[in-house]
CSV table of C-alpha atoms and ligand atoms in Angstrom, one decimal:
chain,number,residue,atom,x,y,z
A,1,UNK,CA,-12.9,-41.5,-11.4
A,2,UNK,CA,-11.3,-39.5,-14.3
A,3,UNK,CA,-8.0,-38.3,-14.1
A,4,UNK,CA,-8.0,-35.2,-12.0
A,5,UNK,CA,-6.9,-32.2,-13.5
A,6,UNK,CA,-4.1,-29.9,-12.3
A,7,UNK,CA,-4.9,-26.3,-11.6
A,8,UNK,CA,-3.2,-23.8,-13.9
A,9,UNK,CA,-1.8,-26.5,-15.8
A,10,UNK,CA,0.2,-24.5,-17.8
A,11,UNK,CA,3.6,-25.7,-16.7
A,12,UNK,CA,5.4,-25.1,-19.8
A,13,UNK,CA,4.7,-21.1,-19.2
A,14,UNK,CA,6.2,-21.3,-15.6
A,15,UNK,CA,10.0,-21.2,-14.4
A,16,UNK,CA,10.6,-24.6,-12.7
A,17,UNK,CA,11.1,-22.2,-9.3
A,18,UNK,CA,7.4,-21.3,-9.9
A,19,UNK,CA,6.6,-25.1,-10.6
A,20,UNK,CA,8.6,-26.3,-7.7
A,21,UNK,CA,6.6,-24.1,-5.0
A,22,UNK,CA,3.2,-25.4,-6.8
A,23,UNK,CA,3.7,-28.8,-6.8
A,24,UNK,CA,5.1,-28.5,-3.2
A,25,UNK,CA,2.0,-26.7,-2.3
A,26,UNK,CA,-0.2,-29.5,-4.1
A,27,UNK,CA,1.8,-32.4,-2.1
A,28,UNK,CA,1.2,-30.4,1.2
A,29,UNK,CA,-2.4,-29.9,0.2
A,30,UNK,CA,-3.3,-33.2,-1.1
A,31,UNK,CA,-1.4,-35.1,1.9
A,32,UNK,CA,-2.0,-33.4,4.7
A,33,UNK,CA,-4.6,-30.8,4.2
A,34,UNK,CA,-7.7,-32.6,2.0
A,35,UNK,CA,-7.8,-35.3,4.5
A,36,UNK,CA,-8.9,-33.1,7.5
A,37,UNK,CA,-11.2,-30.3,5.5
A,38,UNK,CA,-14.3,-31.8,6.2
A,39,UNK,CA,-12.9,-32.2,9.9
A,40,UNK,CA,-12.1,-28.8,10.7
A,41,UNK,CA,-15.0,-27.2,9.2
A,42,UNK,CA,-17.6,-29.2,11.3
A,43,UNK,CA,-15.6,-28.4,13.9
A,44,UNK,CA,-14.4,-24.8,13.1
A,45,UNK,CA,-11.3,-25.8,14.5
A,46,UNK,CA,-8.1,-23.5,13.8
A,47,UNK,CA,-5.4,-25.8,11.8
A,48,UNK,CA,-2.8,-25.0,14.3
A,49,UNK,CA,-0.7,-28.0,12.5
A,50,UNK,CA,-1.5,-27.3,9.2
A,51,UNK,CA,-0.5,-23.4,9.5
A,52,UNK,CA,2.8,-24.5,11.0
A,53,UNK,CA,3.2,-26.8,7.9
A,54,UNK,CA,2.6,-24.3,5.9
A,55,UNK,CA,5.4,-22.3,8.0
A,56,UNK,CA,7.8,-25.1,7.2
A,57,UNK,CA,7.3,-25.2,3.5
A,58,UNK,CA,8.1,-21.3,3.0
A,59,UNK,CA,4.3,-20.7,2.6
A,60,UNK,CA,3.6,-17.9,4.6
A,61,UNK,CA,5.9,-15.7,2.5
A,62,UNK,CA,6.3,-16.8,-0.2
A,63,UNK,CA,7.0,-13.6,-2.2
A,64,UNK,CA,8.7,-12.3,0.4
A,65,UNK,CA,12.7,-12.1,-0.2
A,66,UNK,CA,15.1,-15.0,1.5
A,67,UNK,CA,16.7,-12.0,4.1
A,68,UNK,CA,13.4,-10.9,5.3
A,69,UNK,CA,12.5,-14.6,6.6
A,70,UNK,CA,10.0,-15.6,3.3
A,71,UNK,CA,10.6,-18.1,0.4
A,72,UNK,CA,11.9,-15.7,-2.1
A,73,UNK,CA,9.5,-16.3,-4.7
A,74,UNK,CA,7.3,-14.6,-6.7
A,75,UNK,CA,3.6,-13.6,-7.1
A,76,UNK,CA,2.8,-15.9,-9.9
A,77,UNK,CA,3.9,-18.9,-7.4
A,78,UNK,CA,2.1,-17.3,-4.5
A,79,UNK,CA,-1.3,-17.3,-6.5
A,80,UNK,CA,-0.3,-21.3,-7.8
A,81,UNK,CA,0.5,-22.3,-3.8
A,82,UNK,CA,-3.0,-20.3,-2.6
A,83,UNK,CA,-5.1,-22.0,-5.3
A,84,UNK,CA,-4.0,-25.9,-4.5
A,85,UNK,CA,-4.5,-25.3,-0.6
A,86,UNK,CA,-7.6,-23.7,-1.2
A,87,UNK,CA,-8.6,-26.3,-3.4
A,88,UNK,CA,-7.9,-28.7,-0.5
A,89,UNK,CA,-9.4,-26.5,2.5
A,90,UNK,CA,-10.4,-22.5,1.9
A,91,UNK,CA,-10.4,-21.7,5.2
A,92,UNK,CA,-6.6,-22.8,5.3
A,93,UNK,CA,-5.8,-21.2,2.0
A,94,UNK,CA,-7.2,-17.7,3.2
A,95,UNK,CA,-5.1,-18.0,6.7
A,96,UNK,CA,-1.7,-18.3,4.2
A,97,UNK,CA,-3.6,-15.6,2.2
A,98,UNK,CA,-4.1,-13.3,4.8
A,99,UNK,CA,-0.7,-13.2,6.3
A,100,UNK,CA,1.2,-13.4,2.8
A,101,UNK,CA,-0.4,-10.4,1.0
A,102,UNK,CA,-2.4,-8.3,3.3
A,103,UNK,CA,0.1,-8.2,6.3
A,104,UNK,CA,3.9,-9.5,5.1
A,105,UNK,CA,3.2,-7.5,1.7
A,106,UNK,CA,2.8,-4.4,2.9
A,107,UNK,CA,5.6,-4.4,5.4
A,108,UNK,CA,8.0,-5.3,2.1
A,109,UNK,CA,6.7,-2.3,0.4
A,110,UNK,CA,6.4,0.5,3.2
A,111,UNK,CA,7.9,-1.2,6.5
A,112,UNK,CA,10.9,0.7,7.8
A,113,UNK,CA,14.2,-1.4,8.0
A,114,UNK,CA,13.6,-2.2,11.7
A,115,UNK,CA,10.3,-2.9,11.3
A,116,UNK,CA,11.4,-5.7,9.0
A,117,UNK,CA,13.5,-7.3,11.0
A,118,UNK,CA,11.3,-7.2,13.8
A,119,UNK,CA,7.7,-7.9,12.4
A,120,UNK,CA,8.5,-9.0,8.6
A,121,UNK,CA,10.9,-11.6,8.9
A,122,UNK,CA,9.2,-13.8,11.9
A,123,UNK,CA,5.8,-13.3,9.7
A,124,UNK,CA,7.6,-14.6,6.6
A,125,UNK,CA,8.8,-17.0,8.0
A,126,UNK,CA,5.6,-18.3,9.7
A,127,UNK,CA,7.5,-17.8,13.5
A,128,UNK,CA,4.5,-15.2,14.2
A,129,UNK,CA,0.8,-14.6,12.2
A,130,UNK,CA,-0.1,-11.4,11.2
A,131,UNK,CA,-3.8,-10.2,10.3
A,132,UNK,CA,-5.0,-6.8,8.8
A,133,UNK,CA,-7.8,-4.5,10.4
A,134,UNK,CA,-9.1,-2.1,8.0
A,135,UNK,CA,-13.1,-2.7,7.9
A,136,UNK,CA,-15.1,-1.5,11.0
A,137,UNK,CA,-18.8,-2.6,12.4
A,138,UNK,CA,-19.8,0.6,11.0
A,139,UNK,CA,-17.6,1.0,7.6
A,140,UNK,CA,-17.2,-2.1,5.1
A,141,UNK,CA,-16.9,-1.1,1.4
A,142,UNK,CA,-16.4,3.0,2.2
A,143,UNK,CA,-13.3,2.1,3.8
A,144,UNK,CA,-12.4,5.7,4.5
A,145,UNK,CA,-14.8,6.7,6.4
A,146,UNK,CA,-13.6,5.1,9.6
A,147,UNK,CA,-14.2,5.3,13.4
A,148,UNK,CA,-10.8,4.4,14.7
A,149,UNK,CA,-8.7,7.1,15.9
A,150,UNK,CA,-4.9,7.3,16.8
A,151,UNK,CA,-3.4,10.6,18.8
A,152,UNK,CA,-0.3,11.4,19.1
A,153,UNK,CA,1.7,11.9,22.6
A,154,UNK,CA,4.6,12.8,22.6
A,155,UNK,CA,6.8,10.1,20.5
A,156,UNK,CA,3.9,7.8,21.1
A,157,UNK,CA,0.4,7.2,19.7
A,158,UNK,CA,-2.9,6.0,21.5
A,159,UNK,CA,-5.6,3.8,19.5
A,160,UNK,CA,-8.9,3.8,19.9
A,161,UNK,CA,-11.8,2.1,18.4
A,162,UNK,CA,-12.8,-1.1,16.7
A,163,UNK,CA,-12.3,-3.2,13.7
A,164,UNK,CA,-13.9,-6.7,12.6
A,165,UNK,CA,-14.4,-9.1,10.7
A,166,UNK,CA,-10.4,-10.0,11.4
A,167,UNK,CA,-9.8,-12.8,10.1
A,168,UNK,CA,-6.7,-14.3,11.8
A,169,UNK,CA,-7.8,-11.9,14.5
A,170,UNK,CA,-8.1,-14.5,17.1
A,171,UNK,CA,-4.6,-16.1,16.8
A,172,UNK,CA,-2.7,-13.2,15.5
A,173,UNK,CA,0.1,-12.2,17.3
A,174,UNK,CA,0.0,-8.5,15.4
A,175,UNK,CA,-2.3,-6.8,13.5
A,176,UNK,CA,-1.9,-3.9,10.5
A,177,UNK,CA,-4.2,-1.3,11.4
A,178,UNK,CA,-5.7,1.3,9.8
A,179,UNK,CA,-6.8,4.9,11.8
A,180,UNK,CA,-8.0,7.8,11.2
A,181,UNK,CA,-5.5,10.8,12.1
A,182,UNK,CA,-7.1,13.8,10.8
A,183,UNK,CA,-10.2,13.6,9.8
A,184,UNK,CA,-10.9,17.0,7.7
A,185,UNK,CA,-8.4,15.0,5.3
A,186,UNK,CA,-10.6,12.4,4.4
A,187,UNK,CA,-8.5,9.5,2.9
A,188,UNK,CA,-5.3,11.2,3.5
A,189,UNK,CA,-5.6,11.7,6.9
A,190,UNK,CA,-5.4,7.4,7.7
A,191,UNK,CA,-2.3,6.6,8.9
A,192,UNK,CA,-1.5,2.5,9.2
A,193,UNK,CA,0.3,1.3,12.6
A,194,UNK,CA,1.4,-2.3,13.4
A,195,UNK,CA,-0.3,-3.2,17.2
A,196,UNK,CA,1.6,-6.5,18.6
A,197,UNK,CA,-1.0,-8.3,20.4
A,198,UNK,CA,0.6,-7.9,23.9
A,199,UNK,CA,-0.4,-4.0,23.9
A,200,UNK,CA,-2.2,-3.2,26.9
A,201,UNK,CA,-6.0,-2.6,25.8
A,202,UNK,CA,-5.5,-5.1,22.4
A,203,UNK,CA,-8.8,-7.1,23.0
A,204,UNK,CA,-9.9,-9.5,20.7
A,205,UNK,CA,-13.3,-11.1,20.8
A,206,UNK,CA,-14.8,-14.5,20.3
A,207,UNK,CA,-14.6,-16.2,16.8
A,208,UNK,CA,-17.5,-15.2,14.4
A,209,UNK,CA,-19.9,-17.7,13.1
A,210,UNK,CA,-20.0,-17.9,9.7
A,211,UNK,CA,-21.9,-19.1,6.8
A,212,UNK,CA,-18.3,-21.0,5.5
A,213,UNK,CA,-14.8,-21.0,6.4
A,214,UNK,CA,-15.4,-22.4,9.5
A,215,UNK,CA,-11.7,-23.1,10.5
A,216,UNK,CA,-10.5,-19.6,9.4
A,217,UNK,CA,-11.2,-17.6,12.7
A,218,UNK,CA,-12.4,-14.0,12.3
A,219,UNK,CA,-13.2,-11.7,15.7
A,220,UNK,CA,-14.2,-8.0,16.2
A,221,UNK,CA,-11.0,-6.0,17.7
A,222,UNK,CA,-11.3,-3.8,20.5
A,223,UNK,CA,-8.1,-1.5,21.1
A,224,UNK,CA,-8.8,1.3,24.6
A,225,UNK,CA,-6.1,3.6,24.7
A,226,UNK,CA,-3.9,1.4,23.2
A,227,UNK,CA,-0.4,3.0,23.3
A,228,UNK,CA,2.3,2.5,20.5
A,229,UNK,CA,5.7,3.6,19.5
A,230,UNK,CA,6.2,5.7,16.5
A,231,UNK,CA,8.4,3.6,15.1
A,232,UNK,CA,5.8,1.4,14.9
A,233,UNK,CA,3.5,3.4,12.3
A,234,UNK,CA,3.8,2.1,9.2
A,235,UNK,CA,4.4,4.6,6.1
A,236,UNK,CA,3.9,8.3,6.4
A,237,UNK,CA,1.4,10.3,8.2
A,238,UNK,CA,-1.7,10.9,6.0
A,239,UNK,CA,-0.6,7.3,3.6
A,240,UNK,CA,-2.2,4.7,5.6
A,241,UNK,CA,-5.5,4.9,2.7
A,242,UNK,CA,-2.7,4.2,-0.3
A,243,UNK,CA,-1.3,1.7,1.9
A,244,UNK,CA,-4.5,-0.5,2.4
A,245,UNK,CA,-5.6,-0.2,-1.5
A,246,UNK,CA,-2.1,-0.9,-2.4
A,247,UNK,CA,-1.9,-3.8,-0.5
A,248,UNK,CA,-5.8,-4.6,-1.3
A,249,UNK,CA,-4.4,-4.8,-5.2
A,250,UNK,CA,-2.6,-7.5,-3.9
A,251,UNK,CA,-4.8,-9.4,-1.9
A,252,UNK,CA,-7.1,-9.7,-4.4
A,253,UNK,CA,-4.9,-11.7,-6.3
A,254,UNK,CA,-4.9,-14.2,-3.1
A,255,UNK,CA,-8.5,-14.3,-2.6
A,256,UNK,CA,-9.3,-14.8,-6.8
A,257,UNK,CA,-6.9,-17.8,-6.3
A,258,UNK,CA,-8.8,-19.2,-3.4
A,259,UNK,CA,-12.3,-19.0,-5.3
A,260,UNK,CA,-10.2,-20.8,-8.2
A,261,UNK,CA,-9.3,-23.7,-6.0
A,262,UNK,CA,-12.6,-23.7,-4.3
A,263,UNK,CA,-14.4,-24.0,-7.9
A,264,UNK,CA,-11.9,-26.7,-9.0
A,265,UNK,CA,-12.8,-29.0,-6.0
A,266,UNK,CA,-16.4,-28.9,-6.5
A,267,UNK,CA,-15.8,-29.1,-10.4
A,268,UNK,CA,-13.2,-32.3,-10.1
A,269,UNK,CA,-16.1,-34.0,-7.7
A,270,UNK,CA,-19.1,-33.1,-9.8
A,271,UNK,CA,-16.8,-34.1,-12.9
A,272,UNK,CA,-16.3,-37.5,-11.2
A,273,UNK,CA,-19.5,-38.2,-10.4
A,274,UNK,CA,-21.2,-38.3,-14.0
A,275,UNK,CA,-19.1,-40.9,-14.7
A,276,UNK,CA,-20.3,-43.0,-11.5
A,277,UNK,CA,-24.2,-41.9,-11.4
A,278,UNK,CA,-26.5,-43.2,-14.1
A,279,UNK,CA,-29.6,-42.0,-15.0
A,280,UNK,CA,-32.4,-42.8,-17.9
A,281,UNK,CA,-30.0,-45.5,-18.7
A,282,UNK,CA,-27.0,-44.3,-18.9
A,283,UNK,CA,-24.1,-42.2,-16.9
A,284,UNK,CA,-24.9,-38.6,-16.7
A,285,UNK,CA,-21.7,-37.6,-18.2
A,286,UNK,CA,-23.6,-38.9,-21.5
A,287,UNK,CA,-26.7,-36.7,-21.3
A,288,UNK,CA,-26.4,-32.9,-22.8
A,289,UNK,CA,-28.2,-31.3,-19.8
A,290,UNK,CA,-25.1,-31.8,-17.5
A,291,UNK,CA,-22.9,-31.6,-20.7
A,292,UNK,CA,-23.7,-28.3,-20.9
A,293,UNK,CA,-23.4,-27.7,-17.1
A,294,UNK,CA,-19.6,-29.1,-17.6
A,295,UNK,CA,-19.0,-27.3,-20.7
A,296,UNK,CA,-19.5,-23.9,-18.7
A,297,UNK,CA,-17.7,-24.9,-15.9
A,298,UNK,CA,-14.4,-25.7,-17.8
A,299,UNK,CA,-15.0,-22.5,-19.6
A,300,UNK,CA,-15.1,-20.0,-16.4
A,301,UNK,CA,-12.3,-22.0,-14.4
A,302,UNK,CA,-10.0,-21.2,-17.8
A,303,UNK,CA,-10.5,-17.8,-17.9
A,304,UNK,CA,-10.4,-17.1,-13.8
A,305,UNK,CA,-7.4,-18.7,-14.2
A,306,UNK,CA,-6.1,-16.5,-17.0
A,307,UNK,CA,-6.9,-13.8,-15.2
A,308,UNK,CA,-5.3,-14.5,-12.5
A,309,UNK,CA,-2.1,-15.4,-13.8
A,310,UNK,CA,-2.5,-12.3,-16.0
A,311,UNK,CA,-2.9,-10.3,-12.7
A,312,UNK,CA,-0.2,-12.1,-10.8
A,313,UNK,CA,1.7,-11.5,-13.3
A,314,UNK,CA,2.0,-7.9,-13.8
A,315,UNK,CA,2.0,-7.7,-9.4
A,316,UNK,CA,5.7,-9.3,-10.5
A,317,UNK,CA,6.9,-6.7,-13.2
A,318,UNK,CA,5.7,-3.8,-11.1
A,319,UNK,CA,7.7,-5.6,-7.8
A,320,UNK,CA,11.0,-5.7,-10.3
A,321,UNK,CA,10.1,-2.1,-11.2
A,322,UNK,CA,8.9,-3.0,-14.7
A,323,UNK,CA,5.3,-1.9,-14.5
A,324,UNK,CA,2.7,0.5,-12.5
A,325,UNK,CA,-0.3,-0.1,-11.0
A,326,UNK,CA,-2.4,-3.6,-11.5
A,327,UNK,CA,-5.6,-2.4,-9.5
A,328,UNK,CA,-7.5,-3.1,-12.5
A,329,UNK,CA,-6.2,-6.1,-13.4
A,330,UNK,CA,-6.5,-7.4,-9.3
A,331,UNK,CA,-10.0,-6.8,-9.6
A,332,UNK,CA,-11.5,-8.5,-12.5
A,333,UNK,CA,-9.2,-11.3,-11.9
A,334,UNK,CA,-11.2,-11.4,-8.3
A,335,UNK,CA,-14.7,-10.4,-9.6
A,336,UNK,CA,-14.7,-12.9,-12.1
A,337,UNK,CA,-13.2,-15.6,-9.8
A,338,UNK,CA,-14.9,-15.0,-7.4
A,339,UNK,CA,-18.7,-15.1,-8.9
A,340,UNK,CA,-17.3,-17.9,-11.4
A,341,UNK,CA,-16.1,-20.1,-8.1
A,342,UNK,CA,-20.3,-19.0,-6.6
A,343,UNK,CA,-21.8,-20.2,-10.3
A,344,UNK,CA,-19.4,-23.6,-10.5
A,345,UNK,CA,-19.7,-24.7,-6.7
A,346,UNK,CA,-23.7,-24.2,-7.3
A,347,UNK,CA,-24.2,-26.4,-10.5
A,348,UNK,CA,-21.5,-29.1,-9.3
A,349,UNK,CA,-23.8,-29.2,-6.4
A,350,UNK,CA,-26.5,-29.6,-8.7
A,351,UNK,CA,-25.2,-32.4,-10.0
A,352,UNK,CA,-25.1,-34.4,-7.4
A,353,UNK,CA,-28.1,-33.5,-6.3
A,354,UNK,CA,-29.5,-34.7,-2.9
A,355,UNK,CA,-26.0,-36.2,-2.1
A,356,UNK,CA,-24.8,-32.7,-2.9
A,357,UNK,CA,-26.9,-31.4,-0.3
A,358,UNK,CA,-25.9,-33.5,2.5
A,359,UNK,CA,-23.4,-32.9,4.8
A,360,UNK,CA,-21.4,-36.7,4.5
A,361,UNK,CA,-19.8,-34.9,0.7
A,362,UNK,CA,-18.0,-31.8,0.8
A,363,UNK,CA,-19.8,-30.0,-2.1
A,364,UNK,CA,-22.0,-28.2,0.4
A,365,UNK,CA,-18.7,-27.1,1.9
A,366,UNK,CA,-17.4,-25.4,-1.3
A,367,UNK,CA,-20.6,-24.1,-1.8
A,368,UNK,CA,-20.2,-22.3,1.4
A,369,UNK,CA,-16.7,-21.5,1.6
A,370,UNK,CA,-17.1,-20.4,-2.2
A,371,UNK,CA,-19.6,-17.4,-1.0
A,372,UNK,CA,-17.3,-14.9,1.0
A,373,UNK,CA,-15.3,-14.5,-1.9
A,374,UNK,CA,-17.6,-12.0,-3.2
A,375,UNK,CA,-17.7,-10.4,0.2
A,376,UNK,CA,-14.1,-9.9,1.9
A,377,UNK,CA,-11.3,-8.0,0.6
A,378,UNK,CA,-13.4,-6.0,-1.6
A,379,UNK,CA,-17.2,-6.8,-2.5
A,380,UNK,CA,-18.1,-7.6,-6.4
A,381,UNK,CA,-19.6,-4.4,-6.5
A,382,UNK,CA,-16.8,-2.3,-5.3
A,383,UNK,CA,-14.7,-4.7,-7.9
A,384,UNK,CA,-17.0,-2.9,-10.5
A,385,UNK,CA,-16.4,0.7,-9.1
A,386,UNK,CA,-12.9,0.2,-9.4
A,387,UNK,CA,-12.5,-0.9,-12.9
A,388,UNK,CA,-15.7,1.4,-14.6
A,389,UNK,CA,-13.4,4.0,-12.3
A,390,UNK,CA,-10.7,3.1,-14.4
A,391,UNK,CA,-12.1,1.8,-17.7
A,392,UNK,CA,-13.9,5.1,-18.3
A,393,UNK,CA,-10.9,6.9,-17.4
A,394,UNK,CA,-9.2,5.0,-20.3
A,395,UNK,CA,-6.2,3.3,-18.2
B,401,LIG,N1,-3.3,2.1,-5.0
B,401,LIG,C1,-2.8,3.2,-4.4
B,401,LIG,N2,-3.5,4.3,-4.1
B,401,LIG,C2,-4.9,4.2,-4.3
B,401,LIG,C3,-5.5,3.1,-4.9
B,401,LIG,C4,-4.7,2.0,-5.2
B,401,LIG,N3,-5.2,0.8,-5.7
B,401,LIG,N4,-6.8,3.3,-5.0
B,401,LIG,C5,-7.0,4.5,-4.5
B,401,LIG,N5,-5.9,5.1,-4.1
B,401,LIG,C6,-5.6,6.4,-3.6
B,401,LIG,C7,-6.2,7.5,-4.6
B,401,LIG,O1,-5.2,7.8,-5.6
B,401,LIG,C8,-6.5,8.6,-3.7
B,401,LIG,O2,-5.3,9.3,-3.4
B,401,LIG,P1,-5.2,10.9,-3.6
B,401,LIG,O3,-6.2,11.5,-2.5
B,401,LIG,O4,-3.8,11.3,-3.2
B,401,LIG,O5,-5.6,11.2,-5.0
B,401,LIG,C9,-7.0,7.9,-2.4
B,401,LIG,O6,-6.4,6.6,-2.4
B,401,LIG,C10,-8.5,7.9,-2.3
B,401,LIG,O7,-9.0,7.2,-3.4
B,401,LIG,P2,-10.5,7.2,-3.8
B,401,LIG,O8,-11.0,8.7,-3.8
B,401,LIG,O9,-10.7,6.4,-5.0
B,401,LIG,O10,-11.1,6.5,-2.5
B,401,LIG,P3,-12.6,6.2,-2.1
B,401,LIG,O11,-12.9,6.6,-0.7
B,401,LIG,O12,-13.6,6.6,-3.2
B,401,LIG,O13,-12.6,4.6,-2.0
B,401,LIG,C11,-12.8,2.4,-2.8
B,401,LIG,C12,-12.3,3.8,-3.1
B,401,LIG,C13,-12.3,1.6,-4.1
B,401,LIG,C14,-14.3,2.3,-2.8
B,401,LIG,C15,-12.2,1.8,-1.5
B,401,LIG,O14,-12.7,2.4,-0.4
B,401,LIG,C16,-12.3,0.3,-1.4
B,401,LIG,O15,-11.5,-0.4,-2.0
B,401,LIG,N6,-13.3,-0.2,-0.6
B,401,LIG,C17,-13.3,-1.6,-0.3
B,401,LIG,C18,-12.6,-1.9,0.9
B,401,LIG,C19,-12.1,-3.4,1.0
B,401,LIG,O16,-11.7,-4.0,0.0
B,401,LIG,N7,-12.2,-3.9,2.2
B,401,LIG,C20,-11.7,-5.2,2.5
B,401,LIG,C21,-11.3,-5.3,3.9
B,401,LIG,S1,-9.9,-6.4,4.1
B,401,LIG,C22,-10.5,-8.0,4.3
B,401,LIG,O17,-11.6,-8.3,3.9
B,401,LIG,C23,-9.5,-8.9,4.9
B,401,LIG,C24,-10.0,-10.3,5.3
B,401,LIG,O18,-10.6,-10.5,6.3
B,401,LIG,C25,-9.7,-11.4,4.4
């Protein structure tokens, strides 16, 4: 077996804080979490232990300041600490992901001071999980156009409706959720609310069966007359729509790290493996037709991973008021990722042919795992709305 390579192995570019949570994230991953992968996803079973590790280790929020319960870190770690879990198990990397950028980010940004100390800092921390309900059965990539409605009454609202595709939804103890409050206002008349999953008429459903990420439950969300304080809306009336894209820009970072490490695993494996198999005579690391294969492979996880750190990056500056928006960046670091992580988990399967195909190695697991990518937290082809929307603009 060759050396294995490090994932953004740029350490010289990093501060050592940035290093420190990375190679804590690798130790965690490579210990405890690569060892049971295989397990949990024949067994879709939730990594209760591995989520509370995570907890432990200051991963659940990571870019999350040390008074609001997180790590205190930064984006660029948060993307280096997603990509080596992910590498080790996907459906564990997008549980961290899901609760570090799409539910404790947003709080940061456009939580009220109480609702920080009473949501933020015990999701930060990893003391509760948090998940975010924005696409309905009947709405996916026009995210606007949604079903779910919240009234007001009196100092209270009621929620109605349904969201899925929740992933976390199952174990979550709250969820971010996105309603429509006036609906002659289009996007500006969603308005985001946090629902605690002890509300009266909170129903979640059944795990979904999936194609990959086994061990990362998802479930529909029922909520019937579902009654919450005001205090408990998140941003202004009319926002919620910025909210979720805002937020969204910052997911994507999350999930374009989790197609990196996905693509790494299967690359390291396939890597290894033309040293061991021989064919025509020789290993197949000496014969140009997988040559080639690696050659490509090297090349796209490179420049995902310039991307990303390019995205990551600029997430930072515009946190320490430095810099606008990154949507752009967010989504070609995610587009390419993300259909780079589909193209490298397919050839590294290739490689190793039949035994690639067979459930006793994991490449069929990347494989799988490596295919929502392209589909949650923005498709590829909404990717490509969002930056011709902006490229032909001119920003
Ligand atoms: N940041 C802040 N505001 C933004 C924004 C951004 N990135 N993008 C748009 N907005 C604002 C616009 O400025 C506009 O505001 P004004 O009305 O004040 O001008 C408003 O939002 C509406 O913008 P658009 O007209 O561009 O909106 P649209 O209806 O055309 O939709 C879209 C744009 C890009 C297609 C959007 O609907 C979208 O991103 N769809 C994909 C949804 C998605 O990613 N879903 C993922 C679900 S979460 C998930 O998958 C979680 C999981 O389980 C892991």
């Amino acid at each position: 077996r060759p050396p294995r390579s490090t994932l953004f192995p740029y350490t010289t570019l990093f501060r050592s804080e940035q290093s420190l949570i990375q190679q804590t994230a690798r130790d965690f991953a490579v210990r405890l979490v690569e060892p049971k992968a295989r397990e949990l996803d024949e067994e879709s079973r939730w990594p209760t232990e591995l989520v509370r590790g995570m907890a432990e280790l200051g991963l659940m929020g990571v870019a999350i300041p040390e008074q609001y319960g997180g790590a205190g870190s930064d984006n660029v770690s948060y993307a280096l600490a997603i990509a080596e879990v992910s590498r080790a198990c996907a459906s564990t990397g997008v549980i961290m992901s899901v609760n570090n950028s799409l539910v404790c980010d947003p709080l940061l940004k456009f939580g009220s001071e109480e609702q920080k100390k009473e949501f933020l800092t015990p999701l930060a921390s990893g003391a509760m999980l948090g998940c975010f309900g924005l696409t309905e059965p009947s709405s996916g990539s026009d995210a606007s156009d949604m079903q779910t409605v919240a009234v007001p009454d009196g100092d209270e609202w009621v929620i109605n409706g349904s969201k899925n595709w929740i992933t976390n939804g199952p174990q979550a103890d709250m969820i971010l959720v996105f309603c429509c409050t006036d609906r002659s206002q289009g996007a500006r008349g969603t308005t985001a609310f946090i629902v605690p999953k002890d509300t009266e008429g909170f129903k979640p459903q059944k795990p979904d069966h999936k194609l990959g990420i086994h061990a990362a439950h998802s479930c529909t969300i029922f909520f019937e007359d579902c009654r919450i304080p005001d205090r408990y809306r998140v941003g202004e009336v009319g926002g919620g729509f910025k909210v979720a894209m805002s937020t969204l820009d910052g997911g994507r970072i999350g999930i374009a790290a989790q197609a990196l490490g996905i693509a790494r695993a299967a690359y390291e494996k396939a890597v290894a493996y033309t040293h061991e198999r021989k064919a025509f005579g020789k290993p197949l690391a000496k014969l140009q037709a997988i040559q080639f294969k690696v050659a490509d492979m090297a090349m796209e996880i490179e420049a995902a991973q310039a991307l990303i750190l390019r995205a990551a990056w600029m997430k930072d500056q515009a946190v320490a008021g430095k810099g606008g928006r990154h949507t752009t960046e967010s989504a070609m670091a995610k587009l390419f990722a993300s259909e780079m992580s589909t193209r490298v988990t397919h050839q590294s399967l290739q490689i190793l042919g039949g035994y690639g195909y067979s459930k006793e190695y994991d490449l069929e697991r990347h494989y799988r795992d490596a295919r929502i990518t392209e589909i949650y937290e923005g498709t590829s082809e909404i990717m490509r709305v969002v930056i011709a929307a902006n490229a032909l603009k001119g920003a």
